[in-house]
Short mmCIF file of C-alpha atoms in Angstrom, two decimals:
data_model
loop_
_atom_site.label_atom_id
_atom_site.label_comp_id
_atom_site.label_asym_id
_atom_site.label_seq_id
_atom_site.Cartn_x
_atom_site.Cartn_y
_atom_site.Cartn_z
CA MET A 298 -2.39 -5.22 -19.41
CA LYS A 299 -5.02 -2.89 -21.07
CA LYS A 300 -8.98 -2.51 -20.69
CA THR A 301 -11.01 -0.28 -22.42
CA GLY A 302 -7.94 2.00 -23.50
CA LYS A 303 -6.81 2.34 -19.97
CA LYS A 304 -3.69 0.67 -18.01
CA ILE A 305 -4.66 -1.57 -15.23
CA VAL A 306 -2.85 -0.91 -12.57
CA THR A 307 -2.17 -3.29 -9.58
CA VAL A 308 -1.15 -2.48 -5.89
CA GLN A 309 2.78 -3.62 -6.68
CA GLU A 310 2.97 -1.25 -9.42
CA ALA A 311 1.10 1.67 -7.46
CA PHE A 312 3.76 1.24 -4.54
CA GLU A 313 6.63 0.89 -6.57
CA VAL A 314 5.68 4.82 -7.90
CA TRP A 315 4.92 5.82 -4.58
CA PHE A 316 8.21 4.57 -3.39
CA GLU A 317 10.06 6.38 -6.39
CA GLU A 318 8.36 9.61 -6.35
CA TYR A 319 7.54 10.01 -2.65
CA VAL A 320 9.90 7.82 -0.72
CA ASP A 321 12.88 7.90 -2.61
CA VAL A 322 13.07 11.67 -2.48
CA ASN A 323 11.84 12.51 1.27
CA THR A 324 13.12 9.77 3.41
CA ARG A 325 16.60 8.62 4.76
CA THR A 326 18.32 5.40 3.70
CA ASN A 327 17.40 3.46 6.56
CA THR A 328 13.91 4.40 6.36
CA GLN A 329 13.79 3.43 2.75
CA LYS A 330 15.18 -0.20 3.85
CA SER A 331 12.75 -0.57 6.02
CA TYR A 332 9.44 0.39 4.14
CA ARG A 333 11.09 -2.01 1.43
CA GLY A 334 11.37 -4.81 3.70
CA MET A 335 7.31 -4.24 5.28
CA ILE A 336 6.32 -3.87 1.24
CA GLU A 337 8.31 -6.85 -0.30
CA LYS A 338 7.50 -9.00 2.95
CA HIS A 339 3.74 -8.09 3.77
CA ILE A 340 2.01 -6.26 1.13
CA PHE A 341 3.56 -7.65 -2.26
CA PRO A 342 2.45 -11.26 -1.64
CA ARG A 343 -1.04 -10.73 -0.25
CA LEU A 344 -2.33 -7.60 -1.99
CA GLY A 345 0.82 -6.60 -4.85
CA ASN A 346 -1.17 -8.42 -7.82
CA MET A 347 -4.44 -6.78 -7.05
CA GLU A 348 -6.10 -4.16 -9.32
CA MET A 349 -5.80 -0.77 -7.27
CA LYS A 350 -9.69 -0.07 -8.60
CA LYS A 351 -10.75 -2.92 -6.77
CA LEU A 352 -9.22 -2.27 -3.80
CA ASN A 353 -11.36 -1.33 -0.86
CA ALA A 354 -11.96 -0.57 2.99
CA ARG A 355 -13.35 -4.10 3.55
CA ILE A 356 -10.38 -5.89 1.73
CA LEU A 357 -7.68 -3.78 3.30
CA GLN A 358 -9.28 -4.50 6.82
CA LYS A 359 -9.44 -8.30 6.33
CA PHE A 360 -5.56 -7.89 5.46
CA ILE A 361 -4.83 -5.61 8.63
CA ASN A 362 -6.92 -8.37 11.02
CA GLU A 363 -5.13 -11.32 9.12
CA LYS A 364 -1.71 -9.25 10.19
CA SER A 365 -2.51 -8.60 13.51
CA LYS A 366 -2.18 -11.83 14.24
CA ILE A 367 1.60 -12.46 13.15
CA LEU A 368 2.80 -8.81 13.85
CA LYS A 369 3.69 -6.71 16.96
CA ARG A 370 1.60 -3.84 17.43
CA SER A 371 4.48 -1.64 16.39
CA SER A 372 5.15 -3.36 12.97
CA LEU A 373 1.32 -3.69 12.87
CA SER A 374 1.43 0.37 13.01
CA LYS A 375 4.18 0.77 10.73
CA LEU A 376 2.45 -1.19 8.15
CA LEU A 377 -0.71 0.66 8.49
CA ALA A 378 1.56 3.88 8.10
CA ILE A 379 3.02 2.86 4.74
CA MET A 380 -0.28 1.91 3.33
CA ARG A 381 -2.05 5.20 4.55
CA SER A 382 1.00 6.97 3.25
CA CYS A 383 0.78 5.29 -0.40
CA PHE A 384 -2.81 5.18 -0.65
CA SER A 385 -3.32 8.82 0.61
CA TYR A 386 -0.69 9.79 -2.36
CA ALA A 387 -2.60 7.87 -5.10
CA VAL A 388 -5.71 9.37 -4.05
CA ASN A 389 -4.51 13.28 -3.96
CA CYS A 390 -2.36 12.85 -7.14
CA ASN A 391 -5.52 11.16 -8.82
CA CYS A 392 -2.79 8.57 -9.82
CA PHE A 393 -4.61 5.27 -9.55
CA PHE A 394 -8.14 5.34 -7.96
CA SER A 395 -10.39 7.59 -6.23
CA GLY A 396 -13.63 7.46 -4.62
CA ASN A 397 -13.32 3.93 -2.88
CA GLY A 398 -12.21 4.83 0.71
CA CYS A 399 -8.82 3.59 0.41
CA GLY A 400 -6.03 5.80 2.10
CA ARG A 401 -8.43 7.99 4.01
CA GLY A 402 -7.92 6.15 7.55
CA LEU A 403 -10.71 3.71 7.04
CA CYS A 404 -8.43 0.99 8.23
CA ALA A 405 -7.92 0.67 11.67
CA SER A 406 -5.76 -1.95 13.63
CA PRO A 407 -8.30 -4.51 16.03
#
């Protein structure tokens, strides 16, 4: 997808880059499997097709609130940690978006 010469990056594409460049290199196999499961089960179905530049704290908070109704606290904390890590990576390397508050700890568990 192209728009004004720039590629539109989805949440799923950003997570795949983060996974390949960070998770695969810096974590153990069991952690990778655990992260992959959480991402594919919870993040991709709801947020995967969304453009990174359209993601904001309000959308993420709504997502977390929805997940808090079905996940145990420990699983919700793990999901938050995965999301924060990916979004922080994207912001810090200026990969996909900046300035919209994502990845800076704005999402809180209810």
